[in-house]
One Martini backbone bead per residue (centre of mass of N, CA, C, O) as a GRO file, in nm:
protein
  272
    1MET     BB    1   3.094  -1.077   7.991
    2GLY     BB    2   3.299  -0.999   7.756
    3ARG     BB    3   3.354  -0.892   7.452
    4THR     BB    4   3.466  -0.977   7.156
    5THR     BB    5   3.627  -0.892   6.891
    6ALA     BB    6   3.380  -0.982   6.695
    7ASP     BB    7   3.183  -0.833   6.826
    8ARG     BB    8   3.284  -0.554   6.803
    9THR     BB    9   3.298  -0.558   6.478
   10VAL     BB   10   2.995  -0.599   6.438
   11ALA     BB   11   2.904  -0.341   6.579
   12MET     BB   12   3.053  -0.148   6.420
   13LEU     BB   13   2.930  -0.217   6.134
   14ALA     BB   14   2.633  -0.148   6.222
   15ALA     BB   15   2.686   0.155   6.280
   16ALA     BB   16   2.780   0.241   6.018
   17ALA     BB   17   2.542   0.160   5.845
   18LEU     BB   18   2.333   0.331   5.999
   19ALA     BB   19   2.451   0.599   5.928
   20LEU     BB   20   2.438   0.586   5.628
   21GLY     BB   21   2.127   0.535   5.615
   22LEU     BB   22   2.065   0.825   5.751
   23ALA     BB   23   2.196   0.999   5.539
   24ALA     BB   24   2.040   0.913   5.283
   25CYS     BB   25   1.753   0.992   5.405
   26SER     BB   26   1.821   1.307   5.462
   27ASP     BB   27   1.905   1.381   5.159
   28ALA     BB   28   1.641   1.262   5.038
   29GLY     BB   29   1.414   1.323   4.820
   30PRO     BB   30   1.137   1.325   4.666
   31GLU     BB   31   1.003   1.099   4.425
   32GLU     BB   32   0.916   1.117   4.108
   33PRO     BB   33   0.723   1.008   3.870
   34SER     BB   34   0.777   0.885   3.580
   35THR     BB   35   0.671   0.999   3.201
   36GLN     BB   36   0.944   0.872   3.082
   37PRO     BB   37   1.164   0.732   2.906
   38THR     BB   38   1.435   0.517   2.940
   39LEU     BB   39   1.731   0.636   2.811
   40THR     BB   40   1.958   0.443   2.591
   41THR     BB   41   2.263   0.333   2.517
   42ALA     BB   42   2.488   0.183   2.348
   43THR     BB   43   2.690  -0.109   2.415
   44PRO     BB   44   2.949  -0.241   2.313
   45THR     BB   45   3.075  -0.538   2.222
   46ASP     BB   46   3.359  -0.781   2.244
   47GLU     BB   47   3.184  -0.996   2.112
   48PRO     BB   48   3.179  -1.206   1.871
   49SER     BB   49   2.977  -1.277   1.610
   50GLN     BB   50   2.718  -1.511   1.530
   51ALA     BB   51   2.697  -1.708   1.280
   52ILE     BB   52   2.420  -1.748   1.045
   53GLU     BB   53   2.235  -1.934   0.857
   54PRO     BB   54   2.098  -1.868   0.570
   55ARG     BB   55   1.798  -1.861   0.413
   56ASP     BB   56   1.555  -1.868   0.195
   57PRO     BB   57   1.378  -1.658   0.030
   58LEU     BB   58   1.081  -1.588  -0.076
   59SER     BB   59   0.863  -1.596  -0.334
   60LEU     BB   60   0.728  -1.302  -0.470
   61THR     BB   61   0.408  -1.140  -0.582
   62ALA     BB   62   0.277  -0.877  -0.723
   63THR     BB   63  -0.061  -0.747  -0.632
   64ASP     BB   64  -0.414  -0.617  -0.645
   65ALA     BB   65  -0.490  -0.878  -0.462
   66PHE     BB   66  -0.639  -0.850  -0.188
   67GLU     BB   67  -0.708  -0.968   0.083
   68GLU     BB   68  -0.994  -0.904   0.265
   69ARG     BB   69  -0.871  -0.855   0.539
   70TYR     BB   70  -0.631  -0.644   0.410
   71ARG     BB   71  -0.783  -0.393   0.287
   72CYS     BB   72  -0.675  -0.157   0.483
   73PHE     BB   73  -0.408  -0.090   0.294
   74THR     BB   74  -0.577   0.057   0.035
   75GLU     BB   75  -0.569   0.354   0.192
   76LEU     BB   76  -0.294   0.362   0.079
   77ALA     BB   77  -0.034   0.429  -0.098
   78ASP     BB   78   0.064   0.200  -0.318
   79ALA     BB   79  -0.100  -0.059  -0.304
   80ARG     BB   80   0.028  -0.402  -0.236
   81TRP     BB   81   0.055  -0.748  -0.296
   82LEU     BB   82   0.228  -1.028  -0.151
   83ALA     BB   83   0.265  -1.353  -0.290
   84GLY     BB   84   0.288  -1.692  -0.144
   85GLN     BB   85   0.481  -1.972  -0.022
   86SER     BB   86   0.461  -2.182   0.270
   87GLU     BB   87   0.435  -2.494   0.364
   88GLY     BB   88   0.196  -2.499   0.156
   89LEU     BB   89   0.104  -2.204   0.239
   90ASP     BB   90  -0.061  -1.890   0.205
   91VAL     BB   91   0.120  -1.594   0.170
   92GLY     BB   92   0.197  -1.256   0.300
   93ALA     BB   93   0.200  -0.896   0.210
   94ALA     BB   94   0.202  -0.548   0.271
   95LEU     BB   95   0.249  -0.284   0.033
   96VAL     BB   96   0.349   0.051   0.096
   97GLY     BB   97   0.433   0.300  -0.073
   98SER     BB   98   0.771   0.477  -0.132
   99GLY     BB   99   1.098   0.415  -0.229
  100ASP     BB  100   1.430   0.344  -0.066
  101ARG     BB  101   1.283   0.291   0.197
  102LEU     BB  102   1.251   0.005   0.421
  103VAL     BB  103   0.972  -0.101   0.643
  104VAL     BB  104   0.931  -0.371   0.853
  105VAL     BB  105   0.607  -0.469   1.011
  106SER     BB  106   0.555  -0.698   1.284
  107HIS     BB  107   0.323  -0.845   1.425
  108GLN     BB  108   0.132  -0.989   1.674
  109ALA     BB  109  -0.020  -1.244   1.775
  110ASP     BB  110  -0.305  -1.109   1.900
  111LYS     BB  111  -0.280  -0.985   1.591
  112ASP     BB  112  -0.310  -0.820   1.314
  113ALA     BB  113  -0.201  -0.635   1.049
  114CYS     BB  114  -0.400  -0.393   1.096
  115SER     BB  115  -0.283  -0.305   1.378
  116VAL     BB  116  -0.031  -0.120   1.223
  117MET     BB  117  -0.150   0.104   1.040
  118PHE     BB  118  -0.063   0.373   1.211
  119LEU     BB  119   0.242   0.323   1.153
  120ALA     BB  120   0.236   0.293   0.831
  121ARG     BB  121   0.114   0.569   0.786
  122ARG     BB  122   0.337   0.740   0.906
  123LEU     BB  123   0.558   0.630   0.711
  124VAL     BB  124   0.441   0.707   0.438
  125ASP     BB  125   0.408   1.015   0.530
  126ASP     BB  126   0.761   1.011   0.557
  127GLY     BB  127   0.854   0.834   0.278
  128TYR     BB  128   0.805   0.534   0.305
  129LEU     BB  129   0.839   0.195   0.268
  130VAL     BB  130   0.599  -0.053   0.348
  131ALA     BB  131   0.589  -0.377   0.534
  132VAL     BB  132   0.335  -0.626   0.610
  133PRO     BB  133   0.348  -0.927   0.745
  134VAL     BB  134   0.152  -1.231   0.751
  135HIS     BB  135   0.154  -1.431   1.055
  136ARG     BB  136  -0.006  -1.777   1.000
  137GLY     BB  137   0.245  -1.927   0.873
  138GLY     BB  138   0.508  -2.075   0.813
  139ASP     BB  139   0.808  -1.882   0.731
  140PRO     BB  140   0.860  -1.596   0.897
  141VAL     BB  141   1.157  -1.529   0.790
  142ALA     BB  142   1.144  -1.587   0.492
  143LEU     BB  143   0.920  -1.376   0.436
  144ILE     BB  144   1.089  -1.110   0.510
  145LEU     BB  145   1.315  -1.191   0.304
  146GLY     BB  146   1.138  -1.172   0.061
  147VAL     BB  147   1.044  -0.874   0.096
  148VAL     BB  148   1.324  -0.760   0.065
  149ALA     BB  149   1.412  -0.877  -0.202
  150HIS     BB  150   1.175  -0.755  -0.368
  151ALA     BB  151   1.266  -0.455  -0.294
  152ARG     BB  152   1.554  -0.445  -0.391
  153ALA     BB  153   1.481  -0.527  -0.698
  154ASP     BB  154   1.328  -0.213  -0.683
  155GLY     BB  155   1.565  -0.017  -0.526
  156VAL     BB  156   1.626  -0.065  -0.257
  157GLU     BB  157   1.878   0.056   0.001
  158HIS     BB  158   1.695   0.077   0.280
  159VAL     BB  159   1.673  -0.120   0.604
  160VAL     BB  160   1.404  -0.185   0.842
  161LEU     BB  161   1.341  -0.388   1.104
  162GLY     BB  162   1.028  -0.487   1.282
  163GLY     BB  163   0.844  -0.536   1.597
  164GLY     BB  164   0.580  -0.712   1.800
  165SER     BB  165   0.687  -0.944   2.000
  166MET     BB  166   0.685  -1.176   1.798
  167GLY     BB  167   0.774  -0.980   1.558
  168GLY     BB  168   1.046  -0.916   1.690
  169VAL     BB  169   1.166  -1.199   1.676
  170PHE     BB  170   1.164  -1.209   1.361
  171ALA     BB  171   1.321  -0.956   1.314
  172ILE     BB  172   1.586  -1.054   1.442
  173ALA     BB  173   1.626  -1.314   1.277
  174ALA     BB  174   1.643  -1.195   1.021
  175ALA     BB  175   1.873  -0.990   1.048
  176ALA     BB  176   2.085  -1.229   1.093
  177GLU     BB  177   2.038  -1.319   0.772
  178LEU     BB  178   2.076  -1.084   0.629
  179GLN     BB  179   2.189  -1.012   0.282
  180PRO     BB  180   2.249  -0.743   0.353
  181ALA     BB  181   2.233  -0.578   0.627
  182PRO     BB  182   2.053  -0.399   0.800
  183ASP     BB  183   2.034  -0.069   0.943
  184GLY     BB  184   1.800  -0.183   1.135
  185VAL     BB  185   1.641  -0.278   1.480
  186PHE     BB  186   1.297  -0.340   1.605
  187ALA     BB  187   1.158  -0.406   1.940
  188LEU     BB  188   0.854  -0.483   2.120
  189ALA     BB  189   0.842  -0.680   2.334
  190PRO     BB  190   1.018  -0.948   2.347
  191PRO     BB  191   1.074  -1.271   2.339
  192ASP     BB  192   1.295  -1.503   2.339
  193ASP     BB  193   1.067  -1.688   2.197
  194PHE     BB  194   0.900  -1.854   1.902
  195ASP     BB  195   0.651  -2.084   1.799
  196PRO     BB  196   0.546  -2.162   1.517
  197PRO     BB  197   0.325  -2.282   1.327
  198GLY     BB  198   0.432  -2.585   1.244
  199PRO     BB  199   0.729  -2.689   1.120
  200PRO     BB  200   0.899  -2.473   1.182
  201PRO     BB  201   1.116  -2.354   1.406
  202ARG     BB  202   1.207  -2.206   1.665
  203VAL     BB  203   1.243  -1.879   1.755
  204GLU     BB  204   1.554  -1.715   1.844
  205ALA     BB  205   1.665  -1.419   2.005
  206VAL     BB  206   1.948  -1.430   2.128
  207PRO     BB  207   2.127  -1.554   1.901
  208ALA     BB  208   2.031  -1.333   1.691
  209ALA     BB  209   2.148  -1.090   1.865
  210ALA     BB  210   2.456  -1.196   1.866
  211ALA     BB  211   2.463  -1.176   1.533
  212LEU     BB  212   2.449  -0.892   1.504
  213THR     BB  213   2.530  -0.584   1.297
  214SER     BB  214   2.288  -0.420   1.387
  215PRO     BB  215   2.119  -0.193   1.521
  216LEU     BB  216   1.926  -0.198   1.844
  217LEU     BB  217   1.588  -0.143   1.931
  218LEU     BB  218   1.458  -0.164   2.262
  219MET     BB  219   1.115  -0.216   2.393
  220VAL     BB  220   0.971  -0.185   2.744
  221ALA     BB  221   0.754  -0.220   2.974
  222GLU     BB  222   0.755  -0.202   3.322
  223HIS     BB  223   0.482  -0.379   3.352
  224ASP     BB  224   0.571  -0.600   3.143
  225THR     BB  225   0.689  -0.840   3.315
  226ALA     BB  226   0.745  -1.092   3.121
  227LEU     BB  227   0.949  -0.906   2.924
  228VAL     BB  228   1.173  -0.758   3.074
  229GLN     BB  229   1.408  -0.973   3.091
  230PRO     BB  230   1.414  -1.054   2.785
  231ALA     BB  231   1.500  -0.760   2.710
  232HIS     BB  232   1.780  -0.774   2.853
  233ASP     BB  233   1.894  -1.025   2.723
  234ILE     BB  234   1.873  -0.939   2.421
  235ALA     BB  235   2.033  -0.681   2.451
  236ALA     BB  236   2.294  -0.798   2.561
  237ALA     BB  237   2.363  -0.983   2.313
  238ALA     BB  238   2.390  -0.700   2.131
  239GLY     BB  239   2.525  -0.452   2.335
  240THR     BB  240   2.276  -0.350   2.486
  241GLU     BB  241   1.981  -0.159   2.592
  242PRO     BB  242   1.685  -0.095   2.696
  243VAL     BB  243   1.397   0.060   2.672
  244VAL     BB  244   1.209   0.193   2.944
  245THR     BB  245   0.886   0.233   2.998
  246PRO     BB  246   0.603   0.364   3.126
  247GLY     BB  247   0.408   0.147   3.247
  248GLY     BB  248   0.222  -0.043   3.041
  249GLY     BB  249   0.176  -0.251   2.821
  250HIS     BB  250   0.210  -0.383   2.480
  251ALA     BB  251   0.413  -0.334   2.250
  252PHE     BB  252   0.258  -0.084   2.076
  253ASP     BB  253   0.157   0.058   2.321
  254VAL     BB  254   0.421   0.225   2.385
  255LEU     BB  255   0.369   0.455   2.143
  256ALA     BB  256   0.183   0.637   2.367
  257VAL     BB  257   0.411   0.740   2.489
  258ASP     BB  258   0.584   1.003   2.575
  259GLY     BB  259   0.841   0.988   2.316
  260VAL     BB  260   0.851   0.698   2.183
  261LEU     BB  261   0.794   0.754   1.888
  262PRO     BB  262   1.014   0.963   1.815
  263GLN     BB  263   1.232   0.763   1.887
  264LEU     BB  264   1.163   0.550   1.662
  265LEU     BB  265   1.178   0.745   1.419
  266ASP     BB  266   1.479   0.831   1.467
  267PHE     BB  267   1.585   0.536   1.418
  268ILE     BB  268   1.488   0.491   1.137
  269ALA     BB  269   1.639   0.751   1.006
  270GLU     BB  270   1.887   0.668   1.228
  271PRO     BB  271   2.059   0.424   1.309
  272ARG     BB  272   2.225   0.355   1.663
   0.00000   0.00000   0.00000
């Protein structure tokens, strides 16, 4: 029995696909594994930003009386502690360095504020004022807003908010509420959302990212598999793309990859 027209069409399409596949295989050379981050540029979105109602910043008082656990920051220049209360809990932040350019760095959930000392030290050496909030309860977004309000009252003119994992979610959420908006925001492997302990509501990164009016730098390791898709979702909401770094590691670990820390420092110096 002869082949039908449909049979002949399928056969022709299969032959064409095979030919294309063979050509692609013969032209492609061996692919070397990348050791550099995949750098991307922001793609502006046509969607209008979604306004988010800002909450009141916490009132914070500067003191030399550091909590014992966070005396690691007294190694740095001009160290002081910002103390306040949120949801009936004592909260605070380390403030180190000086100048009119503030960088707020929020730690990840499984580590404490001293874990970002390495980055705080580098930023202080580069001439920044650096704040590291301690996220252990209360309203984390109101704490960040309070840190910025305190610094602006002392003459700070430029603000960059950032953090890793949980801290990245808090940074994005605070940036969406901060008025005037920060110069830039960076987040290292943030999840879609994070539910802080106690009464404060879950902090959601995607709607906050959609409301951003500041440039966002989002980084994630290619083998930090649970956070790769959230990174794409959050970046897409902000009209940009994440920087995917080679290898594994989580949050601040990506800064050990060649080329990643310099890219972050460039962004902090000139957010874009």
